[in-house]
Tab-separated table of C-alpha atoms in Angstrom:
chain	number	residue	atom	x	y	z
A	172	ASN	CA	3.417	-20.824	-12.260
A	173	ALA	CA	4.650	-20.412	-8.702
A	174	GLY	CA	4.309	-16.614	-9.039
A	175	VAL	CA	6.493	-14.619	-6.651
A	176	THR	CA	8.349	-16.678	-4.071
A	177	GLN	CA	10.284	-15.438	-1.057
A	178	THR	CA	12.674	-17.209	1.298
A	179	PRO	CA	12.958	-17.509	4.201
A	180	LYS	CA	9.475	-17.042	5.695
A	181	PHE	CA	10.886	-16.137	9.098
A	182	GLN	CA	14.313	-14.974	10.242
A	183	VAL	CA	15.825	-13.802	13.507
A	184	LEU	CA	19.089	-11.871	13.372
A	185	LYS	CA	21.335	-10.307	15.945
A	186	THR	CA	22.306	-6.654	15.594
A	187	GLY	CA	25.217	-6.315	13.194
A	188	GLN	CA	24.642	-9.557	11.325
A	189	SER	CA	24.123	-9.564	7.574
A	190	MET	CA	21.763	-11.636	5.481
A	191	THR	CA	20.071	-11.861	2.112
A	192	LEU	CA	16.336	-12.115	1.568
A	193	GLN	CA	15.613	-14.039	-1.593
A	194	CYS	CA	12.919	-13.187	-4.147
A	195	ALA	CA	12.178	-14.986	-7.389
A	196	GLN	CA	9.414	-14.805	-9.974
A	197	ASP	CA	8.652	-17.143	-12.865
A	198	MET	CA	6.377	-14.828	-14.869
A	199	ASN	CA	9.133	-13.134	-16.906
A	200	HIS	CA	8.268	-9.810	-15.322
A	201	GLU	CA	10.566	-6.882	-15.994
A	202	TYR	CA	9.711	-4.834	-12.926
A	203	MET	CA	10.515	-6.034	-9.397
A	204	SER	CA	10.494	-4.227	-6.083
A	205	TRP	CA	10.959	-4.609	-2.333
A	206	TYR	CA	8.677	-3.118	0.310
A	207	ARG	CA	8.717	-3.205	4.060
A	208	GLN	CA	5.495	-3.269	6.085
A	209	ASP	CA	5.342	-1.737	9.532
A	210	PRO	CA	2.230	-1.351	11.720
A	211	GLY	CA	0.328	1.837	11.004
A	212	MET	CA	2.640	2.813	8.149
A	213	GLY	CA	1.406	0.727	5.261
A	214	LEU	CA	4.080	-0.492	2.847
A	215	ARG	CA	7.111	1.582	1.961
A	216	LEU	CA	9.286	1.077	-1.102
A	217	ILE	CA	12.905	0.126	-0.405
A	218	HIS	CA	14.425	-0.551	-3.841
A	219	TYR	CA	13.139	-1.409	-7.271
A	220	SER	CA	14.373	-2.663	-10.634
A	221	VAL	CA	13.017	-2.065	-14.125
A	222	GLY	CA	15.061	-4.871	-15.665
A	223	ALA	CA	18.178	-6.984	-15.313
A	224	GLY	CA	21.142	-4.821	-14.419
A	225	ILE	CA	19.019	-1.769	-13.522
A	226	THR	CA	18.118	-0.867	-9.933
A	227	ASP	CA	17.136	2.297	-8.119
A	228	GLN	CA	16.308	3.522	-4.646
A	229	GLY	CA	12.858	3.870	-3.226
A	230	GLU	CA	11.587	5.727	-0.199
A	231	VAL	CA	13.593	3.946	2.539
A	232	PRO	CA	16.802	2.499	0.995
A	233	ASN	CA	19.293	3.058	3.825
A	234	GLY	CA	20.811	-0.147	5.181
A	235	TYR	CA	19.758	-2.250	2.192
A	236	ASN	CA	21.423	-3.269	-1.059
A	237	VAL	CA	19.989	-4.910	-4.142
A	238	SER	CA	21.204	-6.289	-7.447
A	239	ARG	CA	19.411	-7.749	-10.464
A	240	SER	CA	21.635	-10.097	-12.457
A	241	THR	CA	18.738	-12.062	-13.960
A	242	THR	CA	15.126	-11.293	-14.816
A	243	GLU	CA	13.922	-13.896	-12.322
A	244	ASP	CA	15.791	-12.967	-9.133
A	245	PHE	CA	15.932	-9.811	-7.023
A	246	PRO	CA	17.674	-10.412	-3.675
A	247	LEU	CA	17.650	-7.859	-0.861
A	248	ARG	CA	20.765	-7.628	1.300
A	249	LEU	CA	20.904	-6.294	4.823
A	250	LEU	CA	24.485	-5.182	5.357
A	251	SER	CA	24.505	-4.783	9.151
A	252	ALA	CA	21.133	-5.523	10.708
A	253	ALA	CA	19.629	-3.057	13.171
A	254	PRO	CA	16.527	-3.394	15.390
A	255	SER	CA	14.861	-0.691	13.238
A	256	GLN	CA	14.887	-3.185	10.384
A	257	THR	CA	12.521	-5.497	12.234
A	258	SER	CA	9.637	-5.674	9.784
A	259	VAL	CA	7.780	-7.785	7.259
A	260	TYR	CA	9.379	-7.618	3.825
A	261	PHE	CA	7.448	-8.093	0.610
A	262	CYS	CA	8.768	-8.583	-2.872
A	263	ALA	CA	6.553	-7.670	-5.823
A	264	SER	CA	6.736	-7.897	-9.597
A	265	SER	CA	4.810	-6.610	-12.594
A	266	PRO	CA	5.073	-7.249	-16.326
A	267	LEU	CA	6.477	-3.833	-17.137
A	268	ALA	CA	7.258	-0.597	-15.374
A	269	GLY	CA	4.022	1.357	-15.566
A	270	PRO	CA	1.365	2.449	-13.084
A	271	SER	CA	-1.459	0.644	-14.837
A	272	TYR	CA	0.163	-2.754	-14.456
A	273	GLU	CA	-0.884	-4.943	-11.537
A	274	GLN	CA	1.864	-5.780	-9.077
A	275	TYR	CA	2.026	-9.362	-7.799
A	276	PHE	CA	3.214	-9.769	-4.232
A	277	GLY	CA	5.092	-12.612	-2.601
A	278	PRO	CA	4.020	-14.103	0.766
A	279	GLY	CA	6.524	-12.045	2.749
A	280	THR	CA	9.510	-12.585	5.042
A	281	ARG	CA	9.073	-11.737	8.718
A	282	LEU	CA	12.396	-10.461	10.074
A	283	THR	CA	13.218	-9.811	13.714
A	284	VAL	CA	16.481	-8.118	14.695
A	285	THR	CA	17.431	-8.414	18.367
B	183	ALA	CA	4.366	15.746	-0.938
B	184	GLN	CA	2.037	13.267	-2.563
B	185	SER	CA	0.437	10.945	-0.069
B	186	VAL	CA	-2.406	8.522	0.549
B	187	THR	CA	-4.532	8.585	3.679
B	188	GLN	CA	-6.938	5.929	4.887
B	189	LEU	CA	-9.434	7.165	7.437
B	190	GLY	CA	-9.884	4.629	10.219
B	191	SER	CA	-7.234	2.066	11.051
B	192	HIS	CA	-9.951	-0.334	12.263
B	193	VAL	CA	-13.474	-0.742	10.894
B	194	SER	CA	-15.980	-3.188	12.339
B	195	VAL	CA	-19.225	-4.194	10.609
B	196	SER	CA	-21.865	-6.854	11.061
B	197	GLU	CA	-22.229	-9.660	8.567
B	198	GLY	CA	-24.590	-8.476	5.812
B	199	ALA	CA	-23.942	-4.776	6.479
B	200	LEU	CA	-22.448	-2.246	4.104
B	201	VAL	CA	-18.660	-2.036	4.021
B	202	LEU	CA	-17.172	1.432	3.447
B	203	LEU	CA	-13.414	1.954	3.610
B	204	ARG	CA	-12.176	5.461	2.973
B	205	CYS	CA	-9.154	6.556	0.951
B	206	ASN	CA	-8.010	10.049	0.024
B	207	TYR	CA	-4.962	11.210	-1.854
B	208	SER	CA	-3.195	14.536	-1.667
B	209	SER	CA	-2.063	15.889	-4.999
B	210	SER	CA	-3.323	18.274	-7.657
B	211	VAL	CA	-2.493	15.603	-10.205
B	212	PRO	CA	-4.828	12.589	-10.131
B	213	PRO	CA	-2.928	9.339	-9.735
B	214	TYR	CA	-3.616	5.788	-10.743
B	215	LEU	CA	-5.385	4.217	-7.737
B	216	PHE	CA	-5.486	0.716	-6.333
B	217	TRP	CA	-7.044	-1.274	-3.513
B	218	TYR	CA	-5.200	-4.321	-2.197
B	219	VAL	CA	-6.339	-6.880	0.381
B	220	GLN	CA	-4.085	-8.774	2.751
B	221	TYR	CA	-5.339	-11.874	4.536
B	222	PRO	CA	-3.495	-12.966	7.694
B	223	ASN	CA	0.072	-14.097	7.064
B	224	GLN	CA	-0.254	-13.644	3.323
B	225	GLY	CA	0.926	-11.236	0.668
B	226	LEU	CA	-1.185	-8.518	-0.935
B	227	GLN	CA	-3.780	-9.277	-3.590
B	228	LEU	CA	-5.203	-6.702	-5.990
B	229	LEU	CA	-8.919	-6.020	-5.479
B	230	LEU	CA	-9.381	-3.358	-8.140
B	231	LYS	CA	-7.687	-0.446	-9.840
B	232	TYR	CA	-8.544	2.855	-11.489
B	233	THR	CA	-6.390	4.010	-14.384
B	234	THR	CA	-8.541	5.958	-16.844
B	235	GLY	CA	-12.111	5.897	-18.093
B	236	ALA	CA	-15.104	4.927	-15.994
B	237	THR	CA	-14.835	6.307	-12.479
B	238	LEU	CA	-16.814	3.462	-10.893
B	239	VAL	CA	-14.562	0.431	-10.802
B	240	LYS	CA	-15.699	-3.080	-10.007
B	241	GLY	CA	-13.326	-5.589	-8.493
B	242	ILE	CA	-13.216	-9.098	-7.172
B	243	ASN	CA	-15.337	-10.498	-4.344
B	244	GLY	CA	-18.137	-7.971	-4.881
B	245	PHE	CA	-16.081	-4.871	-4.044
B	246	GLU	CA	-16.220	-1.634	-5.980
B	247	ALA	CA	-14.705	1.824	-5.679
B	248	GLU	CA	-15.497	5.215	-7.135
B	249	PHE	CA	-12.893	7.752	-8.148
B	250	LYS	CA	-14.021	11.284	-7.302
B	251	LYS	CA	-11.542	13.851	-8.563
B	252	SER	CA	-13.297	16.779	-6.891
B	253	GLU	CA	-12.999	15.055	-3.520
B	254	THR	CA	-9.589	13.425	-4.198
B	255	SER	CA	-11.114	10.196	-2.963
B	256	PHE	CA	-11.286	6.533	-3.910
B	257	HIS	CA	-13.496	4.873	-1.302
B	258	LEU	CA	-14.024	1.111	-1.320
B	259	THR	CA	-17.505	-0.340	-0.805
B	260	LYS	CA	-19.279	-3.659	-0.670
B	261	PRO	CA	-23.069	-3.836	-0.206
B	262	SER	CA	-23.102	-6.853	2.095
B	263	ALA	CA	-20.174	-7.961	4.238
B	264	HIS	CA	-19.230	-11.601	4.536
B	265	MET	CA	-17.156	-13.210	7.254
B	266	SER	CA	-14.499	-14.026	4.664
B	267	ASP	CA	-13.992	-10.278	4.016
B	268	ALA	CA	-12.171	-9.891	7.340
B	269	ALA	CA	-8.674	-8.753	6.361
B	270	GLU	CA	-6.471	-5.689	6.086
B	271	TYR	CA	-7.129	-3.375	3.157
B	272	PHE	CA	-4.621	-1.016	1.602
B	273	CYS	CA	-5.238	1.894	-0.729
B	274	ALA	CA	-2.299	2.760	-2.984
B	275	ALA	CA	-1.520	5.350	-5.634
B	276	SER	CA	1.002	5.814	-8.391
B	277	TRP	CA	1.890	9.180	-9.844
B	278	THR	CA	4.931	8.235	-11.852
B	279	SER	CA	5.408	6.722	-15.253
B	280	GLY	CA	6.975	3.782	-13.465
B	281	SER	CA	5.394	1.412	-10.987
B	282	ARG	CA	6.213	3.079	-7.682
B	283	LEU	CA	3.282	2.699	-5.316
B	284	THR	CA	2.532	4.960	-2.370
B	285	PHE	CA	0.450	3.098	0.198
B	286	GLY	CA	-1.971	4.291	2.807
B	287	GLU	CA	-1.666	3.130	6.392
B	288	GLY	CA	-4.105	0.269	5.996
B	289	THR	CA	-7.546	-0.463	7.454
B	290	GLN	CA	-8.243	-3.635	9.406
B	291	LEU	CA	-11.776	-4.830	8.642
B	292	THR	CA	-13.530	-6.984	11.230
B	293	VAL	CA	-16.818	-8.697	10.339
B	294	ASN	CA	-18.994	-9.674	13.290
B	295	PRO	CA	-21.512	-12.533	13.071
């Protein structure tokens, strides 16, 4: 199993550009989520999904869209990039939606918005 | 609001010394609790978790943590630090029936030879 994969590893955008961060998992996990990591703030939840076709907002959803058309994929879209979205983005998955289940994290995408 | 606080953004220990990383949560309802480790330029890896049952939890790489409800704490310890333990450590909690995690700010552990 490849686990949770994320592409690209690095990305530089100009303010106002849009892009999609890709996330895929091959473990048949129902639950997937996106976090952003900023220095001194830990990780904050952006959006999550409890299954194909079902998504919901997390703590910091503004400026981001998600969709979940398949179990495997959970892309994160930046509609109009802003410097405040400069961050490291992590995708995670777990077998089911439940606090006792371990979440598996991808290697991250480092995004810089200039 | 429910939150997680890690005391000390940077902790430095000598190789072979005790590692103690502190984590407290703020809520009258005890959450599920987790410790994750992040090595440079990598994703997060689960060290250990507390859900129910025994309050002393053992994890990978010789780490353990004790849940103390009266102190709303879940401190991470390791008796003897190794150079390979140098990393960033995150405490996280979940209060919901789903999988939403609330993370602490992180603690960067440095191990000196």
